GROMACS .gro file of C-alpha atoms in nm:
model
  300
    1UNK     CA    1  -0.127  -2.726  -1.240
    2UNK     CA    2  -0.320  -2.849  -1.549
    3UNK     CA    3  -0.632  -2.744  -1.774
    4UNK     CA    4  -0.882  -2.912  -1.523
    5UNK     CA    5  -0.682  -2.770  -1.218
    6UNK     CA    6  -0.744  -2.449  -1.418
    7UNK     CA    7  -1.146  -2.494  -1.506
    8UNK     CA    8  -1.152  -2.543  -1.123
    9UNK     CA    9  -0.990  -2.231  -0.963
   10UNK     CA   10  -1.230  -2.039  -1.219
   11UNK     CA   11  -1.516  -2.179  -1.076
   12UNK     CA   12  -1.401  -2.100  -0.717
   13UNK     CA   13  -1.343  -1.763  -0.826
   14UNK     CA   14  -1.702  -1.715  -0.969
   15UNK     CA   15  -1.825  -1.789  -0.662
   16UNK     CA   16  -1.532  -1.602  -0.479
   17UNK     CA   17  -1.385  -1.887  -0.237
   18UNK     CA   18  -1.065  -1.667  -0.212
   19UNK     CA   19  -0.916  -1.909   0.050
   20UNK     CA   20  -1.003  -2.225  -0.114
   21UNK     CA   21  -0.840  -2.115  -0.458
   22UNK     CA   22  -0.553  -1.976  -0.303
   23UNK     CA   23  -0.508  -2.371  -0.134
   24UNK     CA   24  -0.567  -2.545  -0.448
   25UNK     CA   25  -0.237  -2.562  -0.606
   26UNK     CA   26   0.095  -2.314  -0.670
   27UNK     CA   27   0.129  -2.221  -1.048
   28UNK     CA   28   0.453  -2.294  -1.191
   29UNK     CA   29   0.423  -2.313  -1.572
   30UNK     CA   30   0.438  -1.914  -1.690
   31UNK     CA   31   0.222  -1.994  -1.992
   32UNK     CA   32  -0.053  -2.134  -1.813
   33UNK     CA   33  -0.006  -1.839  -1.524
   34UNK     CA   34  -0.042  -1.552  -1.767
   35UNK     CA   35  -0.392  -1.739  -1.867
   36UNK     CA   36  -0.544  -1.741  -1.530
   37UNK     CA   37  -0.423  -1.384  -1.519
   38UNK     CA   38  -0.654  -1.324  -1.809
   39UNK     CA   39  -0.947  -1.444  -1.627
   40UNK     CA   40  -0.846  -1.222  -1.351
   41UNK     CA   41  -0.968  -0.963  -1.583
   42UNK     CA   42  -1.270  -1.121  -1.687
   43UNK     CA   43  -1.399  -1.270  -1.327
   44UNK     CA   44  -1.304  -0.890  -1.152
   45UNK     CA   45  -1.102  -1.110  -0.836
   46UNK     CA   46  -0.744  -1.109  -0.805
   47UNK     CA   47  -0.521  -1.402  -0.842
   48UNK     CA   48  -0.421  -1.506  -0.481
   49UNK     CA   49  -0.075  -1.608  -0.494
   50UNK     CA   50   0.134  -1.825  -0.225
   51UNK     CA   51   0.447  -1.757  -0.393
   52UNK     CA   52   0.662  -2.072  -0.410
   53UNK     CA   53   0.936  -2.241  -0.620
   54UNK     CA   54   0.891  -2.596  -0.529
   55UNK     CA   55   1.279  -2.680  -0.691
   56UNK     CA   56   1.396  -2.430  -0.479
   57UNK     CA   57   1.228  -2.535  -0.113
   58UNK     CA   58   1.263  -2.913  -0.195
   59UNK     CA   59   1.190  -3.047   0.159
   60UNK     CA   60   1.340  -2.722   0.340
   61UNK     CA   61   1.127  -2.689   0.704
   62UNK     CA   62   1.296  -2.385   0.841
   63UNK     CA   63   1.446  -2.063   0.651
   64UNK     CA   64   1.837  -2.147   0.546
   65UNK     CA   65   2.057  -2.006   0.735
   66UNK     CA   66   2.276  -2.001   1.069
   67UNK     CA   67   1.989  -2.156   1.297
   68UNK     CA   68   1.813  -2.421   1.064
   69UNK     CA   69   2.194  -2.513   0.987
   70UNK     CA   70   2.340  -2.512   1.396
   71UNK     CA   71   1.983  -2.728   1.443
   72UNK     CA   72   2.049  -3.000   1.139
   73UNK     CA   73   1.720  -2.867   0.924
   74UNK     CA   74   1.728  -2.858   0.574
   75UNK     CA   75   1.651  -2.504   0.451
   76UNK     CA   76   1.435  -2.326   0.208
   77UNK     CA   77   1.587  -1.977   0.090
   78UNK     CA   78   1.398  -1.655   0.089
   79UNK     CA   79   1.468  -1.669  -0.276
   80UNK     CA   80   1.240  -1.958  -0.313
   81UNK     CA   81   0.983  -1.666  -0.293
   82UNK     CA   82   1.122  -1.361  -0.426
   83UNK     CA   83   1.160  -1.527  -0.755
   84UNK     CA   84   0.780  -1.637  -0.824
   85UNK     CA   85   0.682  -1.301  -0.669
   86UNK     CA   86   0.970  -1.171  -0.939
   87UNK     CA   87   0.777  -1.354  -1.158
   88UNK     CA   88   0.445  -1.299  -1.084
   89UNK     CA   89   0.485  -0.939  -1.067
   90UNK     CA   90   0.627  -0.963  -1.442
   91UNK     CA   91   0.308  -1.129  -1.516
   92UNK     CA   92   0.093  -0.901  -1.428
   93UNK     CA   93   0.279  -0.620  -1.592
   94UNK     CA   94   0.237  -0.857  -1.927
   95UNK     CA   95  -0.124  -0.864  -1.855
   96UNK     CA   96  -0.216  -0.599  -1.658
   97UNK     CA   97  -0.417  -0.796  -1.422
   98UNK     CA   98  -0.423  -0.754  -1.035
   99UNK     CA   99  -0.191  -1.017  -0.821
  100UNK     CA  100  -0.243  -1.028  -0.441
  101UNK     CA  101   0.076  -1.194  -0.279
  102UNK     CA  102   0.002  -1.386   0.057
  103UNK     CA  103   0.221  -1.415   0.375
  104UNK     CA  104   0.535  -1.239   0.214
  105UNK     CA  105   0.843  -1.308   0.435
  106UNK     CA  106   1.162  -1.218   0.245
  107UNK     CA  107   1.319  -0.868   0.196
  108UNK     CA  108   1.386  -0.956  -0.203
  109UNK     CA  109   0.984  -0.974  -0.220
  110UNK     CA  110   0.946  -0.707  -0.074
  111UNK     CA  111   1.168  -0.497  -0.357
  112UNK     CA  112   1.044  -0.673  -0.643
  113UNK     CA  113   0.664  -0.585  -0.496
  114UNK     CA  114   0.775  -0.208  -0.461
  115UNK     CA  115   0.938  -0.186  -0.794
  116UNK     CA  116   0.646  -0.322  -0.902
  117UNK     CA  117   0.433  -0.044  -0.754
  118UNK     CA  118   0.648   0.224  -0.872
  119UNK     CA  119   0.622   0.138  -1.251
  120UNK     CA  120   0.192   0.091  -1.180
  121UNK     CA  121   0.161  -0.234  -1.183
  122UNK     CA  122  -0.117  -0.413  -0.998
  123UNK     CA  123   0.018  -0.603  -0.729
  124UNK     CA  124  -0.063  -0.576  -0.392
  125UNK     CA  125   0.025  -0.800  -0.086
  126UNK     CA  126   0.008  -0.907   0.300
  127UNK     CA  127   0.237  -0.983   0.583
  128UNK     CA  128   0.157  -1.155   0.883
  129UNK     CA  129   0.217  -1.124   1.228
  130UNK     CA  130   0.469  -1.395   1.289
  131UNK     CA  131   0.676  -1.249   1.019
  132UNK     CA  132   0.724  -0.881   1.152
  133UNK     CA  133   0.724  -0.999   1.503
  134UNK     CA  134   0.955  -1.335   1.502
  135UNK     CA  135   1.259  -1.438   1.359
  136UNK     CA  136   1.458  -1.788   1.267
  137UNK     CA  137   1.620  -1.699   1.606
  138UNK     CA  138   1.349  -1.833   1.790
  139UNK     CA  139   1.404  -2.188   1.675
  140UNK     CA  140   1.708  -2.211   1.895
  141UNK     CA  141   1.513  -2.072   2.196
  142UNK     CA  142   1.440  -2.214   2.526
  143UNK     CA  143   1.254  -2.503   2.340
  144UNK     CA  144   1.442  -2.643   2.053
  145UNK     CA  145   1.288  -2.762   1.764
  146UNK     CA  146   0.932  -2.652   1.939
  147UNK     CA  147   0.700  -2.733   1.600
  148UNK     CA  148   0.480  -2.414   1.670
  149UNK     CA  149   0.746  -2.242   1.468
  150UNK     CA  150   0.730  -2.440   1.178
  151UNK     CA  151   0.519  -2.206   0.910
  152UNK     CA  152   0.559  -2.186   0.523
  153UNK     CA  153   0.706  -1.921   0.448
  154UNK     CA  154   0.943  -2.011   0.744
  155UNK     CA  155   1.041  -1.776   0.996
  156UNK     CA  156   1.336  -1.567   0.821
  157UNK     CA  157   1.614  -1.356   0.967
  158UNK     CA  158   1.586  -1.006   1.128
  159UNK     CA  159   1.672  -0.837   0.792
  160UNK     CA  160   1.374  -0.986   0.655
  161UNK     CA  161   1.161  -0.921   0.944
  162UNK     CA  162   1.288  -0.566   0.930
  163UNK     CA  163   1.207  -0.547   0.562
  164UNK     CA  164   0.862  -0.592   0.613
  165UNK     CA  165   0.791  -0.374   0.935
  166UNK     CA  166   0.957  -0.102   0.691
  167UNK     CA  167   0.698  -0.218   0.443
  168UNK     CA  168   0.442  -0.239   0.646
  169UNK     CA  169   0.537   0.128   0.768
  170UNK     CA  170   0.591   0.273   0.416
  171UNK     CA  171   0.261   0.154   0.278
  172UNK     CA  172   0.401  -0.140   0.065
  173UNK     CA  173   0.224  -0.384   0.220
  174UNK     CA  174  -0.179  -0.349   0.167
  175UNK     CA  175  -0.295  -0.586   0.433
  176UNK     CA  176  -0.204  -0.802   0.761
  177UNK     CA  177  -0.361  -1.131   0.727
  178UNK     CA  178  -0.310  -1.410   0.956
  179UNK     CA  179  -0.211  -1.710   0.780
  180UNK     CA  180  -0.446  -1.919   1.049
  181UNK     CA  181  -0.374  -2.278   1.024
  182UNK     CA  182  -0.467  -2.489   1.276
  183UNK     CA  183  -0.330  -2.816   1.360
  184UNK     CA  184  -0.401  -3.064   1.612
  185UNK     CA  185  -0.184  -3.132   1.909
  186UNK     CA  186  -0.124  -3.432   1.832
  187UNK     CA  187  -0.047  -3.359   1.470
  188UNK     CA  188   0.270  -3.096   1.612
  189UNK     CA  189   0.384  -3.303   1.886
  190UNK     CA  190   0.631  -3.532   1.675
  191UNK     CA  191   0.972  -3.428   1.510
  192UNK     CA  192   1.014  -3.080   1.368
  193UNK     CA  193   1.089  -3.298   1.031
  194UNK     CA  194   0.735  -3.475   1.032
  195UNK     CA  195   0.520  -3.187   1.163
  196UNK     CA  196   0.271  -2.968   0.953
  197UNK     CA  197   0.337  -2.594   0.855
  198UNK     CA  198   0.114  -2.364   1.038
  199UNK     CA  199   0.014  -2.196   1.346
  200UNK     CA  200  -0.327  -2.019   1.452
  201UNK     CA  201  -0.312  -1.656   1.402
  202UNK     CA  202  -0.688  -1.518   1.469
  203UNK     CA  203  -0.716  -1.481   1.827
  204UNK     CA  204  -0.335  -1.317   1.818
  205UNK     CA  205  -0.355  -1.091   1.569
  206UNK     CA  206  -0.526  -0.757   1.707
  207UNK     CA  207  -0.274  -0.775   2.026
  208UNK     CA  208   0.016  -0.817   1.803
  209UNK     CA  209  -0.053  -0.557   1.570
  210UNK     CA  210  -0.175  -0.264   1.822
  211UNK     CA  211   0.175  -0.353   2.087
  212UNK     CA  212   0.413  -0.485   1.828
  213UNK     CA  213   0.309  -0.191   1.565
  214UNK     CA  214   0.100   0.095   1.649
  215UNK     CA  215   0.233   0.122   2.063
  216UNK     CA  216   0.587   0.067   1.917
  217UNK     CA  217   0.507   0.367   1.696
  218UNK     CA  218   0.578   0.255   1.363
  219UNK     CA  219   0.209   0.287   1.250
  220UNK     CA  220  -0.055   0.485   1.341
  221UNK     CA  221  -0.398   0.348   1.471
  222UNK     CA  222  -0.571   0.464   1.155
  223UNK     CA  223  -0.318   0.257   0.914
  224UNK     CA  224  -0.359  -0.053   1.144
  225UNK     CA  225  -0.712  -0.051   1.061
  226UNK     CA  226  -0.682   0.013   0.702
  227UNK     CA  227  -0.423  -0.312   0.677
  228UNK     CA  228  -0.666  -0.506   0.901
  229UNK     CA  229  -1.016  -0.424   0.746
  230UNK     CA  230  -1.056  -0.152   0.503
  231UNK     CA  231  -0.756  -0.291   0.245
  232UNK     CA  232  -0.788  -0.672   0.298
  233UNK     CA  233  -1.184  -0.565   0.142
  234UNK     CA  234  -1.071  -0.346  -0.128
  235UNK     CA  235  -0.799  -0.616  -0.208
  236UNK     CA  236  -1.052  -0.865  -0.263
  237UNK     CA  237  -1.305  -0.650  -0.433
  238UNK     CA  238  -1.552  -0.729  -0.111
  239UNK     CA  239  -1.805  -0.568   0.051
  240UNK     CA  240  -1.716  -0.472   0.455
  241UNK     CA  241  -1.427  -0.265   0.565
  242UNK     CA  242  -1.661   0.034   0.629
  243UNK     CA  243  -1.875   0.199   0.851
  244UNK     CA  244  -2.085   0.355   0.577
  245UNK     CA  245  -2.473   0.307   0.623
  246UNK     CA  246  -2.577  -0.024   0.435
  247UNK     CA  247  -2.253  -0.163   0.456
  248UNK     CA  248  -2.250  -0.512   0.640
  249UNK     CA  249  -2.257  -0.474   1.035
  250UNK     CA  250  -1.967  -0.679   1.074
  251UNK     CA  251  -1.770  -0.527   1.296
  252UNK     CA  252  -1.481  -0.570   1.575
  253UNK     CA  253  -1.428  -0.309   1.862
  254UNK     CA  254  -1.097  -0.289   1.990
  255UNK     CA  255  -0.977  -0.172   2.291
  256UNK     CA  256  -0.617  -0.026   2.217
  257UNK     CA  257  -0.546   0.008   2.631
  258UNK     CA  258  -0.673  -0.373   2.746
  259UNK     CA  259  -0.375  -0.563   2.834
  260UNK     CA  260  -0.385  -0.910   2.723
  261UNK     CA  261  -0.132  -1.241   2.816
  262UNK     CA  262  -0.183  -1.518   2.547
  263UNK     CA  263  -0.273  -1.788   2.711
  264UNK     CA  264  -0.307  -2.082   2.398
  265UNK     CA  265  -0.568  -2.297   2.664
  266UNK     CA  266  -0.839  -2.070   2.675
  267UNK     CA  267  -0.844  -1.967   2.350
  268UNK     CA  268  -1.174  -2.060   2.155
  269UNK     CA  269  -1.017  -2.209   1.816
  270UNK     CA  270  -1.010  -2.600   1.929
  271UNK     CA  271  -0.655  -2.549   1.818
  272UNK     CA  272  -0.364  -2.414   2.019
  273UNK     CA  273  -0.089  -2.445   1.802
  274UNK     CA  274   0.073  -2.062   1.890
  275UNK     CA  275   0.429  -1.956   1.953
  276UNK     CA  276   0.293  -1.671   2.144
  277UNK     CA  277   0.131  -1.818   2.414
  278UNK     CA  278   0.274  -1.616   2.742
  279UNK     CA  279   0.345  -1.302   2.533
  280UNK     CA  280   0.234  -0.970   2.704
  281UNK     CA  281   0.064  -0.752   2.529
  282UNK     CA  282  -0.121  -0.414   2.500
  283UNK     CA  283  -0.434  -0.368   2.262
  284UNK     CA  284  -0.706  -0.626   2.232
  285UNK     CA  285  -1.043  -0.729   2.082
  286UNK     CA  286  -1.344  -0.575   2.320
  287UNK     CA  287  -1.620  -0.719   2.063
  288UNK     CA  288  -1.724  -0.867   1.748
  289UNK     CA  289  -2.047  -0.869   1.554
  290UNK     CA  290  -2.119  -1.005   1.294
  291UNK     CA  291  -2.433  -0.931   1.066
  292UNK     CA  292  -2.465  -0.650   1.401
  293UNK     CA  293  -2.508  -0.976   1.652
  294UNK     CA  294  -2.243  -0.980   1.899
  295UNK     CA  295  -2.101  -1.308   1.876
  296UNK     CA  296  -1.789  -1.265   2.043
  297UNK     CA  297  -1.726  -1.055   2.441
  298UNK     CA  298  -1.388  -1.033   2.545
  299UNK     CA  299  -1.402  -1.163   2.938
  300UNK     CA  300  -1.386  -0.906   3.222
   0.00000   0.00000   0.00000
């Protein structure tokens, strides 16, 4: 990142495109990371951090290990991570300023992030679905080399998965958020190599979260919603996430009970790049409005 990268993730931030910023570039220079978390200060948002050392994933497609090795794909560590969330957690100790660290996926993250915590500083973060419910095992599954594995941070091995279940159990992590990237067909369907990162995450998220999680009984129904909705807006310094009267009538009803099979054709994103389709699950979106219009009905 340089100066001009700089002058334009501060103008995203005055005008609080969270998801654009955190898509415009990975900090590596320190120096020029503990200035943007000065702004931090100044713009009240937090910085919005994809946490990656790009000398450390090189061209890595899968998570190093047994499975990425046994299926000839170069690897990216877990460290490749944990060290810029080391790093960025350092930071904002320096500066005191509030880092939000997305789609965490290794166990070493994880610690530095609850270390972190313990000695006050600000640093929250998110997990997402795929990465408490799957691991690197599932790229030597019935379908080898299927591409709707391929995310970054890659799927990582059951002790990372563990970590962040525990995490997510412990109150570590502040959110769930779904990573959605969505890719056309044709776009996945070519070598695991030559594929985009990414899967779609929206229309999977609720089901996974209420079986996977609360069902399981690792969290209870009020901590699902305050990782879904009431932290994600605190997080972000955002109004929504409430109930209160004047708060913004944007709201999903969820039936905990409605049993659901993800079926990737009929979902409504024009993109059905999900490892979950066929999954069986128990808890499910009944509704959604948004500005208190129902735009969405879950089918009878």
């Amino acid at each position: 990142m340089d100066i001009r990268q700089l002058q334009y993730l501060v103008a995203l931030a005055r005008e609080k495109h969270f998801t654009r910023a955190a898509q415009a570039c990975h900090v590596t220079q320190p120096t020029l990371s503990g200035r943007i978390r000065q702004l931090e200060q100044e713009l009240g948002v937090p910085i919005v951090d994809h946490c990656e050392d790009p000398s450390l994933k090189g061209d890595g497609v899968a998570h190093e290990g047994f499975h990425a090795s046994a299926l000839g794909l170069r690897g990216i560590p877990g460290v490749a991570e944990s060290l810029m969330v080391e790093r960025d957690v350092s930071l904002a100790e320096l500066t005191g300023a509030h880092v939000h660290i997305c789609h965490m996926s290794a166990r070493q993250s994880l610690r530095a992030v609850r270390a972190g915590k313990e000695r006050g500083v600000r640093v929250t973060c998110e997990v997402a679905p795929h990465h408490f419910t799957l691991t690197d095992e599932a790229l030597d599954g019935a379908i080898k080399y299927d591409t709707n594995l391929k995310m970054n941070p890659p799927l990582r091995e059951a002790a990372d998965r563990d970590a962040m279940l525990e995490g997510i159990a412990d109150g570590t992590v502040d959110a769930i958020a779904t990573d959605h990237a969505p890719h056309h067909a044709d776009e996945k369907m070519v070598e695991f190599d030559r594929a985009p990162f990414g899967i779609t995450g929206l229309e999977t998220a609720v089901p996974l979260v209420f079986d996977r999680l609360v069902h399981a009984g690792r969290i209870s129904l009020k901590r699902a919603i305050e990782l879904l909705s009431t932290n994600p807006a605190r997080v972000l310094n955002l109004p929504g996430g409430s109930l209160a009267a004047g708060a913004p009538a944007d709201i999903v009803v969820i039936d905990p009970e409605r049993r659901v099979t993800i079926d990737a054709g009929r979902h409504v994103s024009k993109s059905k790049n999900t490892p979950f389709h066929g999954w069986e699950l128990r808890g499910a979106v009944a509704y959604t409005l948004v500005g208190g219009r129902i735009v969405h009905r879950a089918a009878s």
